[in-house]
Amino acid sequence: MTQYDYDLFVIGAGSGGVRAARMAKRHGAGKVAVAEEYRVGGTCVIRGCVPKKLLVYASEFSKQFKLAESYGWDVGESTFSWEKLIEAKDAEIDRLSGIYWRNLSNSGVEIVEDRAVLDDAHTIRLVNSGKTVTADKILIAVGGAPFVPDIEGAELGITSNEAFHLETLPEHVVIAGGGYIACEFAQIFQGMGSKVCQVYRGDTVLRGFDDDIRSQVHSELVRSGVRVITHTVFEKIEDLGGGKKRVHLKNGNHVDADMVMYAIGRKPYVDGLGLENAGVELTENGAIKVDPYSKTTAENIYAVGDVTDRVNLTPVAIREGAAFAATVFGGKPSAYDHSDIASAVFTQPPVGSVGLSEADARKEFKNIDIYKTSFRPMKLSLTNIESRMMMKLVVDGDTQRVLGVHIVGPDAPEMIQLAGIAVKAGLTKDQYDAACAVHPTSAEELVTMNEKWTPPELKAAE
Ligand SMILES: Cc1cc2nc3c(=O)[nH]c(=O)nc-3n(C[C@H](O)[C@H](O)[C@H](O)COP(=O)(O)OP(=O)(O)OC[C@H]3O[C@@H](n4cnc5c(N)ncnc54)[C@H](O)[C@@H]3O)c2cc1C
């Protein structure tokens, strides 16, 4: 039998890779290593979910101070230091990366600080050290990378990777994109005091979410002061000198800024990985092709997380990594079920969403019942802030099963985790209604909506 240096070699110490390596050891794998070219923890910990949420917290204070005044507080004059925030954020990210590092090594996983590429299906080349090692099984968990548009002056813009390390808070920001990262950063910078313009090629942000979420978030962006320009994209970026840039738009207009950011999507990070040397094929979209058990087209090579472009979220990468380890080292073939994954968008107010949107449900089911409500959250009742909360249940009219829950408003991400259990469990509207409300909360609306909503065009026909 061939002897390999490792039983498992993982490329990428992010959400999926770290979980897979640790679980493989727990299932009894022999020698396991994980290579990381940047920092242990991956996108989520180093330059994604975690630092982003810290910036969201920081940016929310400007609104909280205003709110406090309506409740009798005199908060005085407030100032904000970007430098202090970034220093504190960096210290926290160092701490978390250290925990990930220790968890790996305490599990008996060897950490290789290097870029790893494939020379063949069992041989990994470590680019900086020049060494090659062999492995029986290989797991590719290299994640994704932000898209940068192919336009004149593209090098004058940054992506979310750099946004976490700006030396100063930019005064004027232009962000390209209408996805969740674009919307979150628009309100992060806006909340901290920058003037923000968001440029989006569609008509309403957050494509892929339920239409009521999209229109609500879009209007909240505008209400909060973000200038949203739709139906156009960047044409080129011009350097005006002194740190100023001019973004020329395809619609003939231009916007000036100190910082230009692209948040127009992410792509699987496969460039130069040597996949062709190992017989690992890609999908049409450039993601690694995998079967339900995360096996690639090479017999001994698996892939999990964003590089497979299934559902690009941290908890999904983690579950796929665990399922891989159970399948290959635990003797228990496990295919992660990607249905009904709850997710959040940390806009202000934030979003929580799980299951089918109304539009998708109408395509799949004959009879759909919609329950929805929109109201002013109680916390705003003493203020003149007009922001509203939206809640919606998408229900199969024949079986009464709740197919989707969609929320925009304070604490929506916390609520949707629990609603996600109910949707995944396939509970019916009657079972929601049987739960007693918790009063006074916003979440109580989820168990008290009892009037079906009729689309205006049907109402007119009634
Ligand atoms: C700004 C931003 C905000 C986000 N917010 C959220 C959120 O709120 N909630 C959520 O669930 N998800 C969020 N995500 C998505 C989430 O970060 C990813 O889905 C998740 O990190 C994917 O995990 P992964 O294991 O596939 O890859 P990653 O976590 O990206 O890890 C891949 C690792 O591989 C390393 N690597 C790459 N190539 C090589 C190589 N050849 N050799 C060695 N190492 C290599 C990389 O340096 C990286 O550390 C966000 C992403 C971004 C960018």
Short mmCIF file of C-alpha atoms and ligand atoms in Angstrom, two decimals, residues 9-19 34-53 112-118 124-127 140-146 159-161 164 180-182 184-185 261 266 269-273 304-308 311-318 320 342-346, ligand 1:
data_model
loop_
_atom_site.label_atom_id
_atom_site.label_comp_id
_atom_site.label_asym_id
_atom_site.label_seq_id
_atom_site.Cartn_x
_atom_site.Cartn_y
_atom_site.Cartn_z
CA PHE A 9 -4.21 17.48 3.93
CA VAL A 10 -6.60 20.44 4.09
CA ILE A 11 -5.95 23.52 1.96
CA GLY A 12 -7.36 26.60 3.73
CA ALA A 13 -7.80 27.22 7.48
CA GLY A 14 -11.15 28.98 7.22
CA SER A 15 -14.58 27.98 8.51
CA GLY A 16 -14.86 24.75 6.50
CA GLY A 17 -11.23 23.65 6.59
CA VAL A 18 -10.74 24.10 10.33
CA ARG A 19 -13.92 22.22 11.21
CA VAL A 34 -3.96 22.26 7.22
CA ALA A 35 -2.20 24.84 5.05
CA GLU A 36 -3.05 28.54 5.37
CA GLU A 37 -1.58 31.25 3.17
CA TYR A 38 -2.90 34.26 5.09
CA ARG A 39 -4.30 33.94 8.61
CA VAL A 40 -5.85 31.04 10.51
CA GLY A 41 -9.59 31.64 10.88
CA GLY A 42 -10.32 32.45 7.24
CA THR A 43 -12.63 35.04 5.80
CA CYS A 44 -15.29 34.89 8.50
CA VAL A 45 -12.96 35.58 11.40
CA ILE A 46 -10.30 37.74 9.74
CA ARG A 47 -12.14 39.81 7.13
CA GLY A 48 -15.79 38.81 6.99
CA CYS A 49 -18.64 38.15 9.42
CA VAL A 50 -16.87 38.92 12.68
CA PRO A 51 -15.02 42.19 11.96
CA LYS A 52 -18.01 43.32 9.91
CA LYS A 53 -20.37 42.87 12.82
CA VAL A 112 1.44 24.71 7.68
CA GLU A 113 1.83 28.45 7.11
CA ASP A 114 2.15 28.45 3.37
CA ARG A 115 0.24 28.59 0.13
CA ALA A 116 -0.56 25.06 -1.04
CA VAL A 117 -1.21 24.02 -4.63
CA LEU A 118 -1.75 20.66 -6.27
CA ILE A 124 0.78 19.15 -2.63
CA ARG A 125 3.41 21.79 -3.31
CA LEU A 126 4.05 24.41 -0.65
CA VAL A 127 4.74 27.50 -2.70
CA ILE A 140 -9.94 21.96 -0.70
CA ALA A 141 -11.44 24.68 1.48
CA VAL A 142 -9.91 27.81 -0.04
CA GLY A 143 -13.06 29.97 0.02
CA GLY A 144 -13.82 32.81 -2.34
CA ALA A 145 -12.38 36.15 -3.39
CA PRO A 146 -14.11 39.45 -4.20
CA THR A 159 -12.85 45.48 -1.79
CA SER A 160 -14.16 44.40 1.61
CA ASN A 161 -10.72 42.86 2.26
CA PHE A 164 -11.25 46.55 7.34
CA TYR A 180 -25.71 42.06 1.39
CA ILE A 181 -22.06 43.11 1.75
CA ALA A 182 -22.66 46.32 -0.24
CA GLU A 184 -24.07 46.43 5.14
CA PHE A 185 -20.98 48.52 4.35
CA MET A 261 -15.41 50.07 -2.92
CA ARG A 266 -17.39 36.94 -4.87
CA TYR A 269 -10.71 31.29 -5.22
CA VAL A 270 -9.28 28.63 -7.53
CA ASP A 271 -6.74 30.60 -9.59
CA GLY A 272 -3.35 28.88 -9.70
CA LEU A 273 -4.47 26.04 -7.42
CA VAL A 304 -16.26 22.35 0.98
CA GLY A 305 -17.34 25.93 1.59
CA ASP A 306 -17.43 28.94 -0.70
CA VAL A 307 -15.14 27.33 -3.26
CA THR A 308 -18.03 25.02 -4.13
CA VAL A 311 -24.66 28.41 -0.09
CA ASN A 312 -21.85 30.81 0.75
CA LEU A 313 -22.22 31.26 4.48
CA THR A 314 -19.97 30.38 7.40
CA PRO A 315 -22.28 27.91 9.16
CA VAL A 316 -22.80 26.10 5.86
CA ALA A 317 -19.04 25.72 5.29
CA ILE A 318 -18.76 24.40 8.84
CA GLU A 320 -20.11 20.73 5.00
CA ALA A 342 -31.67 30.77 7.87
CA SER A 343 -29.54 33.83 7.21
CA ALA A 344 -29.19 37.42 8.30
CA VAL A 345 -28.22 40.70 6.71
CA PHE A 346 -26.76 43.21 9.15
C1 LIG B 1 -17.37 41.03 4.15
C2 LIG B 1 -17.97 39.67 4.36
C3 LIG B 1 -18.98 39.49 5.28
C4 LIG B 1 -19.53 38.25 5.50
N1 LIG B 1 -20.53 38.12 6.42
C5 LIG B 1 -21.08 36.92 6.68
C6 LIG B 1 -22.08 36.77 7.67
O1 LIG B 1 -22.51 37.73 8.30
N2 LIG B 1 -22.56 35.51 7.92
C7 LIG B 1 -22.11 34.42 7.23
O2 LIG B 1 -22.56 33.30 7.50
N3 LIG B 1 -21.16 34.55 6.25
C8 LIG B 1 -20.64 35.76 5.97
N4 LIG B 1 -19.65 35.88 5.02
C9 LIG B 1 -19.28 34.68 4.23
C10 LIG B 1 -18.31 33.79 5.01
O3 LIG B 1 -17.20 34.54 5.42
C11 LIG B 1 -17.87 32.63 4.13
O4 LIG B 1 -19.02 31.95 3.65
C12 LIG B 1 -17.01 31.62 4.88
O5 LIG B 1 -15.87 32.24 5.42
C13 LIG B 1 -16.60 30.50 3.93
O6 LIG B 1 -15.73 29.61 4.58
P1 LIG B 1 -14.68 28.75 3.74
O7 LIG B 1 -14.11 27.77 4.69
O8 LIG B 1 -15.31 28.25 2.50
O9 LIG B 1 -13.57 29.78 3.26
P2 LIG B 1 -12.77 30.91 4.01
O10 LIG B 1 -13.30 31.20 5.34
O11 LIG B 1 -12.68 32.02 3.03
O12 LIG B 1 -11.34 30.27 4.22
C14 LIG B 1 -10.48 29.97 3.16
C15 LIG B 1 -9.05 30.07 3.67
O13 LIG B 1 -8.20 29.46 2.72
C16 LIG B 1 -7.02 30.22 2.62
N5 LIG B 1 -6.41 29.87 1.33
C17 LIG B 1 -6.91 30.13 0.10
N6 LIG B 1 -6.15 29.58 -0.84
C18 LIG B 1 -5.14 28.94 -0.20
C19 LIG B 1 -4.02 28.17 -0.64
N7 LIG B 1 -3.85 27.89 -1.93
N8 LIG B 1 -3.18 27.70 0.29
C20 LIG B 1 -3.37 27.95 1.61
N9 LIG B 1 -4.41 28.66 2.08
C21 LIG B 1 -5.29 29.14 1.19
C22 LIG B 1 -7.50 31.65 2.73
O14 LIG B 1 -6.47 32.53 3.10
C23 LIG B 1 -8.58 31.51 3.80
O15 LIG B 1 -8.05 31.70 5.10
C24 LIG B 1 -19.07 37.12 4.77
C25 LIG B 1 -18.04 37.28 3.84
C26 LIG B 1 -17.50 38.54 3.64
C27 LIG B 1 -16.40 38.68 2.62
#
